[in-house]
Amino acid sequence: MKVLKSQDILALGFMTFALFVGAGNIIFPPIVGLQSGPSVWMAALGFLVTAVGLPVVTVIALAKVGGGMDALSSPIGKIAGGLLAAAAYLAVGPLFATPRTATVSFEVGLAPLTGESPLALFLYSSVYFLVVFFVSLYPGRLLDTVGRFLAPLKIIALAILGIAAFALPAGDVGVATPEYVAAPFSQGFINGYLTMDTLGALVFGIVIVNAIRSRGVESPQLITRYAIIAGLIAGVGLALVYISLFRLGSGSHAIAAGASNGAAVLHAYVQYTFGSLGSGFLAVLISLACLVTAVGLTCACAEYFSKVLPLSYKTLVVILALFSLFVSNLGLTKLIAFSIPVLTAIYPPCIVLVALSFCKGFWQEQGRIVGPVMLVSFIFGCIDALKGAGLADWLPAQLAHLPLSEQGLAWLVPSVMILAVAVVIDRMLGKRSEAIA
């Protein structure tokens, strides 16, 4: 029976870590650290729940069902499962995350050197997606190209930044903003959404499993075990990166007070700490981080849609790269503004799906539980999305002020209530086969 060598398992873990760490993972923790002030570690705890805990749990859930999101969503039926999968793949693929990797890496890394002209962005994104295209054409080689080459370079660059954050702080911790004074944990929890790592995990599951299979491993038990190990390695790596970036942000009050985003905090710190070499170092770090993530997303999306559309994998890689190139040139501000409400709506049902997949032994029929709870979480997630889009005036007052609404978690209480009702009904109805008999 074919098994992975220790170095292959380590490379797989590095590859998984590298797939997750994109621009969002690097630019969101510093602004949380800056704005949370003395409450930085409570905010960090909330952030780590959604940006580390949920993605690792999602990788484990997918590994248990063979890596495919279709198997995970089977309790809600093919149509609903297909719609959810398509929404997740499109959101973390050509609509938002993949174009964002190019736009963020340009604006954070190169724009300070070249200026933010549309021509400079177009030239950069053209070269960027050309590289993404060529690497994505050979998904079977990801363990070699990403796990053995790109991922170690990325880890070295992040390690330098992380060590500097603790060894060379820019100053003292500043004052927390009002929202972090009031609720640091929930603010960190919601900011963890923006990394899109849980949606990314739903997409990357099949990439990780295919990377294992590319080494000749066919045993479902071994594939599950290796995928879980890879997820845990990635989780530890993500946590270390985030903790160092929280420390970086919390100590940057003197040099980045009033910064509106993590990119500005990072740029100020790197410039202050590394001097004239700072901008070049940051450009390489961000570009490398984003490129690996873009390759993983493109491979995963092409893999999925080649199974549901009459198009080949290579044709889809071309389409995805070109579409992502087009969207990336719309600009980062428009991308983020449009993506936040969409992510707020589709995150809750994905969280519910993953969480309930671990509890299937507690009820008679999965469909009776998972479907209703996901539907309610999506409906109330849409309410949060409308508020996030600045359309709260369209909502009745009762819906605009639901429990936990201010924390962006209006879906949580209704979902738990429906779960309780569904469990009772499931117990009363028993197993379907028993009911027929």
Tab-separated table of C-alpha atoms in Angstrom:
chain	number	residue	atom	x	y	z
A	1	MET	CA	0.000	0.000	0.000
A	2	LYS	CA	1.418	3.362	-1.082
A	3	VAL	CA	2.153	5.807	1.758
A	4	LEU	CA	3.629	9.307	1.912
A	5	LYS	CA	7.168	9.884	3.146
A	6	SER	CA	7.713	12.293	6.032
A	7	GLN	CA	9.064	14.972	3.693
A	8	ASP	CA	5.996	14.594	1.461
A	9	ILE	CA	3.672	15.025	4.445
A	10	LEU	CA	5.594	18.135	5.489
A	11	ALA	CA	5.473	19.479	1.909
A	12	LEU	CA	1.722	18.798	1.855
A	13	GLY	CA	1.306	20.771	5.084
A	14	PHE	CA	3.395	23.623	3.683
A	15	MET	CA	1.353	23.569	0.473
A	16	THR	CA	-1.922	23.742	2.431
A	17	PHE	CA	-0.590	26.618	4.548
A	18	ALA	CA	0.643	28.441	1.458
A	19	LEU	CA	-2.718	28.031	-0.305
A	20	PHE	CA	-4.497	29.704	2.597
A	21	VAL	CA	-2.150	32.627	3.206
A	22	GLY	CA	-3.132	35.242	0.666
A	23	ALA	CA	-3.234	39.014	0.820
A	24	GLY	CA	-6.309	39.109	3.051
A	25	ASN	CA	-4.576	37.008	5.683
A	26	ILE	CA	-1.689	39.452	5.771
A	27	ILE	CA	-3.544	42.784	5.671
A	28	PHE	CA	-6.474	42.191	8.079
A	29	PRO	CA	-4.649	41.213	11.344
A	30	PRO	CA	-2.480	44.383	11.495
A	31	ILE	CA	-5.498	46.715	11.391
A	32	VAL	CA	-7.251	44.624	14.064
A	33	GLY	CA	-4.104	44.839	16.210
A	34	LEU	CA	-3.874	48.601	15.701
A	35	GLN	CA	-7.545	49.352	16.415
A	36	SER	CA	-8.046	46.955	19.334
A	37	GLY	CA	-5.320	48.535	21.479
A	38	PRO	CA	-5.047	46.939	24.953
A	39	SER	CA	-7.783	44.422	23.986
A	40	VAL	CA	-5.656	43.038	21.147
A	41	TRP	CA	-5.462	39.460	22.433
A	42	MET	CA	-9.194	39.170	23.089
A	43	ALA	CA	-9.835	40.435	19.539
A	44	ALA	CA	-7.158	38.016	18.304
A	45	LEU	CA	-8.974	35.121	19.983
A	46	GLY	CA	-12.196	35.932	18.104
A	47	PHE	CA	-10.262	36.321	14.862
A	48	LEU	CA	-8.497	32.981	15.309
A	49	VAL	CA	-11.835	31.189	15.734
A	50	THR	CA	-13.084	32.181	12.273
A	51	ALA	CA	-9.743	32.534	10.474
A	52	VAL	CA	-8.010	29.395	11.813
A	53	GLY	CA	-10.442	27.160	13.687
A	54	LEU	CA	-13.194	27.080	11.061
A	55	PRO	CA	-10.873	26.504	8.060
A	56	VAL	CA	-9.049	23.631	9.797
A	57	VAL	CA	-12.355	22.037	10.844
A	58	THR	CA	-13.582	22.436	7.245
A	59	VAL	CA	-10.493	20.688	5.837
A	60	ILE	CA	-11.066	17.814	8.287
A	61	ALA	CA	-14.771	17.598	7.369
A	62	LEU	CA	-13.941	17.481	3.660
A	63	ALA	CA	-11.178	14.920	4.168
A	64	LYS	CA	-13.664	12.605	5.877
A	65	VAL	CA	-15.935	12.640	2.794
A	66	GLY	CA	-13.167	12.390	0.174
A	67	GLY	CA	-12.385	16.055	-0.439
A	68	GLY	CA	-15.382	17.028	-2.574
A	69	MET	CA	-17.870	19.691	-1.520
A	70	ASP	CA	-20.625	17.754	-3.329
A	71	ALA	CA	-20.229	14.866	-0.863
A	72	LEU	CA	-20.309	17.255	2.098
A	73	SER	CA	-23.495	18.937	0.846
A	74	SER	CA	-25.291	15.689	-0.088
A	75	PRO	CA	-27.829	15.985	2.806
A	76	ILE	CA	-29.438	19.050	1.184
A	77	GLY	CA	-29.840	17.441	-2.258
A	78	LYS	CA	-28.049	17.832	-5.578
A	79	ILE	CA	-29.695	21.094	-6.681
A	80	ALA	CA	-29.241	23.014	-3.415
A	81	GLY	CA	-25.785	21.503	-2.928
A	82	GLY	CA	-24.798	22.445	-6.465
A	83	LEU	CA	-25.978	26.033	-5.987
A	84	LEU	CA	-24.072	26.358	-2.717
A	85	ALA	CA	-20.924	24.863	-4.239
A	86	ALA	CA	-21.139	27.139	-7.292
A	87	ALA	CA	-21.615	30.199	-5.044
A	88	ALA	CA	-18.614	29.249	-2.895
A	89	TYR	CA	-16.364	28.481	-5.870
A	90	LEU	CA	-17.323	31.676	-7.689
A	91	ALA	CA	-16.908	33.820	-4.562
A	92	VAL	CA	-13.431	32.554	-3.728
A	93	GLY	CA	-12.622	32.175	-7.414
A	94	PRO	CA	-13.046	34.590	-10.325
A	95	LEU	CA	-15.564	36.977	-8.707
A	96	PHE	CA	-13.716	38.070	-5.563
A	97	ALA	CA	-10.761	36.267	-4.034
A	98	THR	CA	-8.648	35.471	-7.098
A	99	PRO	CA	-8.869	38.996	-8.593
A	100	ARG	CA	-8.284	40.423	-5.096
A	101	THR	CA	-4.969	38.588	-4.846
A	102	ALA	CA	-3.682	40.505	-7.875
A	103	THR	CA	-5.167	43.866	-6.894
A	104	VAL	CA	-4.000	43.737	-3.275
A	105	SER	CA	-0.507	42.521	-4.170
A	106	PHE	CA	-0.248	45.412	-6.634
A	107	GLU	CA	-1.588	48.128	-4.327
A	108	VAL	CA	0.339	46.991	-1.247
A	109	GLY	CA	3.553	45.837	-2.871
A	110	LEU	CA	4.126	47.709	-6.118
A	111	ALA	CA	1.905	50.800	-6.171
A	112	PRO	CA	4.185	52.637	-3.683
A	113	LEU	CA	7.009	52.084	-6.181
A	114	THR	CA	5.212	52.494	-9.525
A	115	GLY	CA	2.170	54.649	-8.744
A	116	GLU	CA	-1.478	53.554	-8.897
A	117	SER	CA	-2.097	54.179	-12.595
A	118	PRO	CA	-4.565	51.903	-14.453
A	119	LEU	CA	-1.817	51.045	-16.971
A	120	ALA	CA	0.570	49.881	-14.224
A	121	LEU	CA	-2.183	47.716	-12.682
A	122	PHE	CA	-3.039	46.225	-16.085
A	123	LEU	CA	0.581	45.379	-16.921
A	124	TYR	CA	1.187	43.868	-13.473
A	125	SER	CA	-2.042	41.833	-13.449
A	126	SER	CA	-1.365	40.587	-17.007
A	127	VAL	CA	2.031	39.152	-16.022
A	128	TYR	CA	0.581	37.923	-12.714
A	129	PHE	CA	-2.255	35.927	-14.290
A	130	LEU	CA	0.037	34.623	-17.020
A	131	VAL	CA	2.126	32.973	-14.287
A	132	VAL	CA	-1.068	31.743	-12.559
A	133	PHE	CA	-2.239	30.268	-15.864
A	134	PHE	CA	0.950	28.303	-16.576
A	135	VAL	CA	1.310	26.905	-13.034
A	136	SER	CA	-2.397	25.992	-12.867
A	137	LEU	CA	-2.213	23.959	-16.084
A	138	TYR	CA	-0.439	21.175	-14.181
A	139	PRO	CA	-2.345	20.585	-10.919
A	140	GLY	CA	-0.602	17.241	-10.378
A	141	ARG	CA	2.660	19.111	-9.864
A	142	LEU	CA	1.334	21.426	-7.145
A	143	LEU	CA	3.060	19.471	-4.392
A	144	ASP	CA	6.383	20.098	-6.141
A	145	THR	CA	5.869	23.684	-7.376
A	146	VAL	CA	4.042	24.977	-4.295
A	147	GLY	CA	4.873	22.544	-1.494
A	148	ARG	CA	8.593	22.241	-2.173
A	149	PHE	CA	9.506	25.589	-3.758
A	150	LEU	CA	7.052	28.485	-3.414
A	151	ALA	CA	5.717	27.612	0.056
A	152	PRO	CA	9.163	27.530	1.789
A	153	LEU	CA	10.027	30.916	0.250
A	154	LYS	CA	6.738	32.306	1.483
A	155	ILE	CA	7.281	30.852	4.967
A	156	ILE	CA	10.788	32.333	5.195
A	157	ALA	CA	9.495	35.789	4.245
A	158	LEU	CA	6.630	35.559	6.771
A	159	ALA	CA	9.031	34.304	9.467
A	160	ILE	CA	11.271	37.347	8.956
A	161	LEU	CA	8.265	39.646	9.307
A	162	GLY	CA	6.923	37.742	12.330
A	163	ILE	CA	10.235	37.727	14.219
A	164	ALA	CA	10.689	41.435	13.503
A	165	ALA	CA	7.207	42.188	14.895
A	166	PHE	CA	8.246	40.840	18.321
A	167	ALA	CA	11.958	41.703	18.292
A	168	LEU	CA	11.649	45.182	16.764
A	169	PRO	CA	8.329	46.739	17.870
A	170	ALA	CA	7.680	50.186	16.427
A	171	GLY	CA	6.268	51.583	19.671
A	172	ASP	CA	3.780	51.175	22.489
A	173	VAL	CA	0.203	49.888	22.283
A	174	GLY	CA	-2.280	52.636	21.422
A	175	VAL	CA	-5.874	53.356	22.441
A	176	ALA	CA	-8.657	51.035	21.231
A	177	THR	CA	-11.408	52.318	18.933
A	178	PRO	CA	-14.961	52.420	20.446
A	179	GLU	CA	-16.159	49.225	18.761
A	180	TYR	CA	-13.198	47.268	20.147
A	181	VAL	CA	-13.685	48.768	23.603
A	182	ALA	CA	-17.307	47.548	23.552
A	183	ALA	CA	-16.851	44.054	22.046
A	184	PRO	CA	-13.279	43.054	21.116
A	185	PHE	CA	-13.987	39.330	20.729
A	186	SER	CA	-16.970	39.710	18.374
A	187	GLN	CA	-15.174	42.375	16.323
A	188	GLY	CA	-12.252	40.001	15.854
A	189	PHE	CA	-14.673	37.161	15.062
A	190	ILE	CA	-16.334	39.137	12.252
A	191	ASN	CA	-13.005	40.365	10.841
A	192	GLY	CA	-11.948	36.730	10.540
A	193	TYR	CA	-14.721	36.319	7.948
A	194	LEU	CA	-12.932	38.698	5.601
A	195	THR	CA	-9.991	36.339	5.123
A	196	MET	CA	-12.493	34.015	3.327
A	197	ASP	CA	-10.530	31.033	4.648
A	198	THR	CA	-13.566	28.884	5.474
A	199	LEU	CA	-14.880	29.291	1.930
A	200	GLY	CA	-11.344	28.750	0.716
A	201	ALA	CA	-11.143	25.518	2.700
A	202	LEU	CA	-14.321	24.267	0.998
A	203	VAL	CA	-12.622	24.903	-2.328
A	204	PHE	CA	-9.109	23.707	-1.410
A	205	GLY	CA	-10.296	20.386	0.010
A	206	ILE	CA	-10.272	18.718	-3.399
A	207	VAL	CA	-6.885	20.285	-4.246
A	208	ILE	CA	-5.335	18.796	-1.095
A	209	VAL	CA	-6.861	15.360	-1.719
A	210	ASN	CA	-5.737	15.382	-5.365
A	211	ALA	CA	-2.212	16.338	-4.301
A	212	ILE	CA	-2.164	13.273	-2.016
A	213	ARG	CA	-3.513	11.044	-4.805
A	214	SER	CA	-0.869	12.390	-7.193
A	215	ARG	CA	1.670	10.516	-5.047
A	216	GLY	CA	-0.161	7.233	-5.656
A	217	VAL	CA	-2.039	7.077	-2.339
A	218	GLU	CA	-5.470	5.489	-2.888
A	219	SER	CA	-6.535	4.346	0.598
A	220	PRO	CA	-9.447	6.553	1.807
A	221	GLN	CA	-8.240	6.194	5.407
A	222	LEU	CA	-4.728	7.350	4.523
A	223	ILE	CA	-6.024	10.227	2.374
A	224	THR	CA	-8.172	11.393	5.296
A	225	ARG	CA	-5.290	11.068	7.744
A	226	TYR	CA	-2.843	12.987	5.539
A	227	ALA	CA	-5.393	15.729	4.792
A	228	ILE	CA	-6.078	16.183	8.518
A	229	ILE	CA	-2.342	16.389	9.263
A	230	ALA	CA	-1.950	18.952	6.450
A	231	GLY	CA	-4.861	20.981	7.850
A	232	LEU	CA	-3.350	20.975	11.343
A	233	ILE	CA	0.082	22.037	10.034
A	234	ALA	CA	-1.583	24.847	8.090
A	235	GLY	CA	-3.616	25.850	11.174
A	236	VAL	CA	-0.507	26.133	13.351
A	237	GLY	CA	1.228	28.159	10.643
A	238	LEU	CA	-1.754	30.476	10.223
A	239	ALA	CA	-2.030	31.042	13.976
A	240	LEU	CA	1.672	31.952	14.230
A	241	VAL	CA	1.377	34.376	11.300
A	242	TYR	CA	-1.724	36.029	12.736
A	243	ILE	CA	-0.277	36.357	16.257
A	244	SER	CA	2.854	38.045	14.906
A	245	LEU	CA	0.785	40.393	12.727
A	246	PHE	CA	-1.473	41.302	15.661
A	247	ARG	CA	1.678	42.179	17.593
A	248	LEU	CA	2.952	44.184	14.635
A	249	GLY	CA	-0.282	46.161	14.424
A	250	SER	CA	-0.676	46.751	18.157
A	251	GLY	CA	2.800	48.264	18.379
A	252	SER	CA	2.428	50.493	15.316
A	253	HIS	CA	0.271	53.227	16.856
A	254	ALA	CA	3.111	55.760	16.779
A	255	ILE	CA	3.832	55.267	13.068
A	256	ALA	CA	0.410	54.329	11.653
A	257	ALA	CA	-2.187	56.099	13.827
A	258	GLY	CA	-5.351	56.706	11.812
A	259	ALA	CA	-4.543	54.087	9.168
A	260	SER	CA	-7.732	52.932	7.431
A	261	ASN	CA	-6.545	49.442	6.458
A	262	GLY	CA	-3.941	46.822	7.248
A	263	ALA	CA	-2.003	47.528	4.073
A	264	ALA	CA	-1.169	51.009	5.340
A	265	VAL	CA	-0.103	49.616	8.737
A	266	LEU	CA	2.119	46.994	7.113
A	267	HIS	CA	3.715	49.475	4.753
A	268	ALA	CA	4.403	51.939	7.583
A	269	TYR	CA	5.965	49.237	9.785
A	270	VAL	CA	8.124	47.698	7.055
A	271	GLN	CA	9.318	51.133	5.919
A	272	TYR	CA	10.112	52.100	9.536
A	273	THR	CA	11.864	48.825	10.410
A	274	PHE	CA	13.660	47.884	7.191
A	275	GLY	CA	14.222	51.340	5.712
A	276	SER	CA	14.657	51.683	1.937
A	277	LEU	CA	14.589	47.902	1.504
A	278	GLY	CA	11.203	47.723	3.201
A	279	SER	CA	9.027	48.424	0.178
A	280	GLY	CA	10.874	45.881	-1.947
A	281	PHE	CA	10.633	43.226	0.750
A	282	LEU	CA	6.904	43.856	1.192
A	283	ALA	CA	6.344	43.739	-2.570
A	284	VAL	CA	7.995	40.305	-2.818
A	285	LEU	CA	6.190	38.963	0.260
A	286	ILE	CA	2.719	40.075	-0.805
A	287	SER	CA	3.165	39.025	-4.444
A	288	LEU	CA	4.427	35.575	-3.437
A	289	ALA	CA	1.634	35.082	-0.891
A	290	CYS	CA	-1.042	36.111	-3.359
A	291	LEU	CA	0.353	34.149	-6.292
A	292	VAL	CA	0.267	30.812	-4.456
A	293	THR	CA	-3.314	31.405	-3.317
A	294	ALA	CA	-4.404	32.434	-6.823
A	295	VAL	CA	-2.942	29.218	-8.270
A	296	GLY	CA	-4.759	27.086	-5.704
A	297	LEU	CA	-8.068	28.857	-6.303
A	298	THR	CA	-7.761	28.596	-10.084
A	299	CYS	CA	-6.932	24.875	-9.922
A	300	ALA	CA	-9.819	24.179	-7.547
A	301	CYS	CA	-12.381	26.140	-9.569
A	302	ALA	CA	-11.308	24.581	-12.866
A	303	GLU	CA	-11.389	21.120	-11.268
A	304	TYR	CA	-14.929	21.653	-9.975
A	305	PHE	CA	-16.500	23.299	-13.021
A	306	SER	CA	-14.923	20.769	-15.425
A	307	LYS	CA	-17.176	18.197	-13.742
A	308	VAL	CA	-20.403	20.199	-14.045
A	309	LEU	CA	-19.845	21.995	-17.367
A	310	PRO	CA	-19.041	20.581	-20.847
A	311	LEU	CA	-15.604	22.238	-20.787
A	312	SER	CA	-12.145	20.770	-20.283
A	313	TYR	CA	-9.928	21.611	-17.315
A	314	LYS	CA	-7.415	23.513	-19.471
A	315	THR	CA	-10.150	25.532	-21.214
A	316	LEU	CA	-11.535	26.534	-17.828
A	317	VAL	CA	-8.086	27.576	-16.594
A	318	VAL	CA	-7.860	29.956	-19.581
A	319	ILE	CA	-11.378	31.351	-18.945
A	320	LEU	CA	-10.809	31.762	-15.203
A	321	ALA	CA	-7.455	33.492	-15.657
A	322	LEU	CA	-8.846	35.922	-18.245
A	323	PHE	CA	-11.993	36.690	-16.228
A	324	SER	CA	-9.956	37.219	-13.041
A	325	LEU	CA	-7.639	39.546	-14.988
A	326	PHE	CA	-10.647	41.601	-16.105
A	327	VAL	CA	-12.215	41.825	-12.634
A	328	SER	CA	-8.915	42.678	-10.943
A	329	ASN	CA	-8.670	45.817	-13.071
A	330	LEU	CA	-11.910	47.184	-11.604
A	331	GLY	CA	-9.911	48.174	-8.529
A	332	LEU	CA	-9.612	46.980	-4.927
A	333	THR	CA	-12.152	49.395	-3.425
A	334	LYS	CA	-15.002	48.213	-5.655
A	335	LEU	CA	-14.065	44.574	-5.146
A	336	ILE	CA	-14.123	44.787	-1.343
A	337	ALA	CA	-17.291	46.900	-1.241
A	338	PHE	CA	-19.170	44.342	-3.343
A	339	SER	CA	-17.705	41.234	-1.712
A	340	ILE	CA	-18.478	42.015	1.948
A	341	PRO	CA	-22.300	41.679	1.756
A	342	VAL	CA	-22.053	38.585	-0.470
A	343	LEU	CA	-19.663	36.882	1.956
A	344	THR	CA	-21.847	37.865	4.913
A	345	ALA	CA	-24.786	36.076	3.257
A	346	ILE	CA	-23.095	32.847	2.178
A	347	TYR	CA	-20.766	32.321	5.157
A	348	PRO	CA	-23.479	31.265	7.688
A	349	PRO	CA	-24.891	28.313	5.674
A	350	CYS	CA	-21.340	27.122	4.956
A	351	ILE	CA	-20.477	27.250	8.670
A	352	VAL	CA	-23.693	25.359	9.483
A	353	LEU	CA	-22.950	22.708	6.839
A	354	VAL	CA	-19.447	22.063	8.187
A	355	ALA	CA	-20.487	22.080	11.862
A	356	LEU	CA	-23.419	19.712	11.376
A	357	SER	CA	-21.349	17.288	9.284
A	358	PHE	CA	-19.609	16.221	12.509
A	359	CYS	CA	-22.928	15.511	14.249
A	360	LYS	CA	-24.615	13.227	11.702
A	361	GLY	CA	-24.577	10.303	14.141
A	362	PHE	CA	-26.919	12.157	16.503
A	363	TRP	CA	-29.984	12.140	14.255
A	364	GLN	CA	-31.988	9.784	12.099
A	365	GLU	CA	-32.021	11.613	8.731
A	366	GLN	CA	-29.427	14.310	7.943
A	367	GLY	CA	-31.631	16.102	5.420
A	368	ARG	CA	-34.263	16.920	8.039
A	369	ILE	CA	-31.675	18.746	10.128
A	370	VAL	CA	-29.124	20.246	7.759
A	371	GLY	CA	-31.515	21.657	5.124
A	372	PRO	CA	-33.791	23.729	7.413
A	373	VAL	CA	-30.939	25.062	9.557
A	374	MET	CA	-28.891	26.091	6.491
A	375	LEU	CA	-31.920	27.786	4.932
A	376	VAL	CA	-32.621	29.823	8.080
A	377	SER	CA	-28.951	30.751	8.463
A	378	PHE	CA	-28.884	31.937	4.838
A	379	ILE	CA	-32.066	34.022	5.225
A	380	PHE	CA	-30.786	35.771	8.335
A	381	GLY	CA	-27.314	36.033	6.794
A	382	CYS	CA	-28.970	37.993	3.980
A	383	ILE	CA	-30.364	40.383	6.610
A	384	ASP	CA	-26.811	40.955	7.887
A	385	ALA	CA	-25.704	41.378	4.270
A	386	LEU	CA	-28.308	44.092	3.617
A	387	LYS	CA	-27.100	45.934	6.690
A	388	GLY	CA	-23.497	45.540	5.556
A	389	ALA	CA	-24.441	46.986	2.174
A	390	GLY	CA	-25.922	50.075	3.855
A	391	LEU	CA	-29.517	49.060	3.128
A	392	ALA	CA	-30.700	48.689	6.736
A	393	ASP	CA	-33.450	51.267	6.069
A	394	TRP	CA	-35.142	48.718	3.815
A	395	LEU	CA	-35.611	46.340	6.742
A	396	PRO	CA	-38.438	46.376	9.312
A	397	ALA	CA	-37.270	47.601	12.716
A	398	GLN	CA	-37.693	44.121	14.227
A	399	LEU	CA	-35.272	42.588	11.713
A	400	ALA	CA	-32.770	45.420	11.980
A	401	HIS	CA	-32.329	44.857	15.741
A	402	LEU	CA	-32.182	41.089	16.163
A	403	PRO	CA	-30.073	39.485	18.934
A	404	LEU	CA	-26.346	39.690	18.088
A	405	SER	CA	-27.217	41.832	15.068
A	406	GLU	CA	-24.677	44.483	16.023
A	407	GLN	CA	-21.982	41.793	15.944
A	408	GLY	CA	-23.038	40.594	12.483
A	409	LEU	CA	-24.339	37.320	13.929
A	410	ALA	CA	-28.094	37.776	13.536
A	411	TRP	CA	-28.251	34.296	11.967
A	412	LEU	CA	-26.921	32.453	15.018
A	413	VAL	CA	-29.900	32.488	17.443
A	414	PRO	CA	-32.574	31.629	14.802
A	415	SER	CA	-30.355	28.817	13.480
A	416	VAL	CA	-29.942	27.281	16.939
A	417	MET	CA	-33.716	27.527	17.531
A	418	ILE	CA	-34.510	25.800	14.219
A	419	LEU	CA	-31.880	23.163	14.996
A	420	ALA	CA	-33.643	22.343	18.263
A	421	VAL	CA	-37.054	22.084	16.532
A	422	ALA	CA	-35.624	19.979	13.677
A	423	VAL	CA	-33.974	17.549	16.110
A	424	VAL	CA	-37.289	17.030	17.945
A	425	ILE	CA	-39.155	16.411	14.660
A	426	ASP	CA	-36.409	14.054	13.498
A	427	ARG	CA	-36.717	12.021	16.707
A	428	MET	CA	-40.492	11.807	16.313
A	429	LEU	CA	-40.352	10.658	12.672
A	430	GLY	CA	-37.546	8.126	13.150
A	431	LYS	CA	-35.583	6.568	10.302
A	432	ARG	CA	-37.223	6.692	6.900
A	433	SER	CA	-36.844	2.932	6.370
A	434	GLU	CA	-38.535	2.279	9.729
A	435	ALA	CA	-41.408	4.586	8.822
A	436	ILE	CA	-41.991	2.684	5.546
A	437	ALA	CA	-41.862	-0.665	7.324
